[in-house]
Amino acid sequence: GGLVSQAFINRHPAGSADYLKLFVTLATPWGGHSAASMGVKYSPAVIPVWRDMDPASKFLKRLREKQLPSHLPHHLLFAYKGSEFKSSGANDGVVTVSSQREPTALGRAKKVYGFSSGHREILSNKKILRLLAGIFEPAD
């Protein structure tokens, strides 16, 4: 959802998305996914989204080139399984931490949060749900 959401934001001229007040992404593969590039390279039938998810894709390059609107704070949440996200190959069971923490996305983020959670479990993790509630409805 994060990649599609940013592509939507990027397609609108500056100022036309003023109604957006916050951009929150969860375990987004900002750096793509190696399985997508393998699918493009080896599969006899290529699913179009694999081309976009290839780490070297034009789609991902365009997302990195365009800045988010200055009024739109980005909260980037990443997930990892186990206790260590800095190890080589760390992932959430689906997306590598290095893809979720792609340098351009990290640089644009107002806040970055990491959680020990699986990719599929991220929306049922009580700590993450409490954080999201606080982000969406900050205390007065």
Short mmCIF file of C-alpha atoms in Angstrom, two decimals:
data_model
loop_
_atom_site.label_atom_id
_atom_site.label_comp_id
_atom_site.label_asym_id
_atom_site.label_seq_id
_atom_site.Cartn_x
_atom_site.Cartn_y
_atom_site.Cartn_z
CA GLY A 1 0.00 0.00 0.00
CA GLY A 2 2.83 2.45 0.72
CA LEU A 3 4.24 2.33 -2.81
CA VAL A 4 0.83 2.72 -4.43
CA SER A 5 -0.07 5.54 -2.04
CA GLN A 6 3.11 7.44 -2.77
CA ALA A 7 2.62 6.94 -6.52
CA PHE A 8 -0.86 8.47 -6.13
CA ILE A 9 0.53 11.43 -4.19
CA ASN A 10 3.29 11.90 -6.78
CA ARG A 11 0.81 12.05 -9.67
CA HIS A 12 -0.90 15.12 -8.25
CA PRO A 13 0.67 18.54 -8.69
CA ALA A 14 1.99 20.29 -5.60
CA GLY A 15 -0.87 21.73 -3.59
CA SER A 16 -3.59 19.56 -5.11
CA ALA A 17 -3.34 17.05 -2.27
CA ASP A 18 -3.60 19.61 0.53
CA TYR A 19 -6.41 17.57 2.08
CA LEU A 20 -3.82 14.92 2.98
CA LYS A 21 -2.44 15.62 6.44
CA LEU A 22 -0.40 12.51 7.20
CA PHE A 23 1.33 9.67 5.35
CA VAL A 24 1.83 6.46 7.34
CA THR A 25 3.42 3.37 5.80
CA LEU A 26 3.69 -0.11 7.26
CA ALA A 27 6.41 -2.57 6.22
CA THR A 28 6.59 -1.03 2.74
CA PRO A 29 9.15 -2.55 0.37
CA TRP A 30 10.65 0.82 -0.67
CA GLY A 31 13.69 -0.94 -2.11
CA GLY A 32 11.67 -3.54 -4.00
CA HIS A 33 11.81 -7.29 -3.63
CA SER A 34 14.40 -9.69 -5.05
CA ALA A 35 11.73 -12.33 -5.74
CA ALA A 36 10.11 -9.88 -8.18
CA SER A 37 13.31 -9.54 -10.17
CA MET A 38 13.68 -13.33 -10.22
CA GLY A 39 10.09 -13.64 -11.46
CA VAL A 40 10.78 -11.14 -14.25
CA LYS A 41 13.98 -12.94 -15.20
CA TYR A 42 12.89 -16.58 -15.01
CA SER A 43 9.11 -16.88 -15.22
CA PRO A 44 7.55 -17.79 -18.56
CA ALA A 45 4.62 -15.47 -17.69
CA VAL A 46 5.45 -12.22 -15.91
CA ILE A 47 2.91 -10.53 -13.66
CA PRO A 48 3.18 -6.77 -14.40
CA VAL A 49 3.58 -5.75 -10.75
CA TRP A 50 6.79 -7.81 -10.63
CA ARG A 51 8.36 -5.33 -13.05
CA ASP A 52 7.51 -2.47 -10.68
CA MET A 53 8.72 -4.35 -7.59
CA ASP A 54 12.08 -5.25 -9.16
CA PRO A 55 14.65 -3.36 -7.07
CA ALA A 56 16.04 -1.77 -10.27
CA SER A 57 12.62 -0.78 -11.69
CA LYS A 58 11.79 2.58 -13.22
CA PHE A 59 8.72 2.73 -10.97
CA LEU A 60 10.79 2.59 -7.76
CA LYS A 61 13.34 5.00 -9.22
CA ARG A 62 10.57 7.54 -9.93
CA LEU A 63 9.25 7.17 -6.37
CA ARG A 64 12.72 7.93 -4.98
CA GLU A 65 13.20 10.96 -7.26
CA LYS A 66 10.07 12.83 -6.20
CA GLN A 67 9.76 14.41 -2.78
CA LEU A 68 6.60 14.21 -0.73
CA PRO A 69 4.76 17.53 -0.30
CA SER A 70 6.40 19.57 2.46
CA HIS A 71 3.16 19.73 4.47
CA LEU A 72 2.81 15.92 4.55
CA PRO A 73 4.68 14.24 7.43
CA HIS A 74 5.66 10.63 6.75
CA HIS A 75 5.68 8.09 9.58
CA LEU A 76 7.55 4.99 8.40
CA LEU A 77 6.94 1.77 10.32
CA PHE A 78 9.12 -1.24 9.58
CA ALA A 79 8.91 -4.77 10.90
CA TYR A 80 11.35 -7.57 11.55
CA LYS A 81 11.08 -11.06 12.96
CA GLY A 82 13.22 -11.88 15.93
CA SER A 83 15.17 -9.58 18.17
CA GLU A 84 17.68 -8.06 15.76
CA PHE A 85 16.84 -5.97 12.71
CA LYS A 86 20.40 -4.88 11.92
CA SER A 87 21.64 -8.31 10.91
CA SER A 88 22.26 -9.03 7.26
CA GLY A 89 19.14 -10.49 5.67
CA ALA A 90 16.82 -9.44 8.49
CA ASN A 91 13.20 -9.45 7.35
CA ASP A 92 9.60 -9.58 8.52
CA GLY A 93 8.98 -12.91 6.84
CA VAL A 94 8.13 -11.25 3.52
CA VAL A 95 10.10 -8.01 3.04
CA THR A 96 13.73 -7.42 4.02
CA VAL A 97 14.44 -4.73 6.58
CA SER A 98 16.91 -3.15 4.12
CA SER A 99 14.06 -2.71 1.61
CA GLN A 100 11.71 -1.31 4.25
CA ARG A 101 14.47 1.06 5.39
CA GLU A 102 15.58 2.14 1.92
CA PRO A 103 17.74 5.27 2.43
CA THR A 104 15.60 7.70 0.41
CA ALA A 105 12.45 6.66 2.27
CA LEU A 106 14.25 6.96 5.61
CA GLY A 107 15.47 10.43 4.68
CA ARG A 108 11.95 11.62 3.88
CA ALA A 109 10.37 10.20 7.01
CA LYS A 110 9.53 12.52 9.88
CA LYS A 111 9.46 9.54 12.25
CA VAL A 112 10.71 5.97 11.90
CA TYR A 113 9.51 3.13 14.10
CA GLY A 114 10.72 -0.48 14.14
CA PHE A 115 8.79 -3.40 15.56
CA SER A 116 9.49 -7.05 16.10
CA SER A 117 6.56 -8.36 14.09
CA GLY A 118 5.82 -10.46 11.06
CA HIS A 119 4.64 -8.80 7.87
CA ARG A 120 1.22 -10.41 8.06
CA GLU A 121 0.84 -9.78 11.79
CA ILE A 122 1.72 -6.08 11.75
CA LEU A 123 -1.92 -4.96 11.90
CA SER A 124 -2.74 -7.21 14.84
CA ASN A 125 0.30 -6.24 16.91
CA LYS A 126 -1.06 -4.37 19.95
CA LYS A 127 2.02 -2.13 20.30
CA ILE A 128 1.70 -1.06 16.67
CA LEU A 129 -2.04 -0.48 16.99
CA ARG A 130 -1.48 1.74 20.07
CA LEU A 131 1.17 3.71 18.19
CA LEU A 132 -1.11 4.16 15.19
CA ALA A 133 -3.95 5.34 17.43
CA GLY A 134 -1.61 7.96 18.88
CA ILE A 135 -0.41 9.06 15.43
CA PHE A 136 -3.92 9.36 14.01
CA GLU A 137 -5.45 10.97 17.09
CA PRO A 138 -2.71 12.89 18.91
CA ALA A 139 -3.38 14.11 22.44
CA ASP A 140 -4.44 17.75 22.74
#
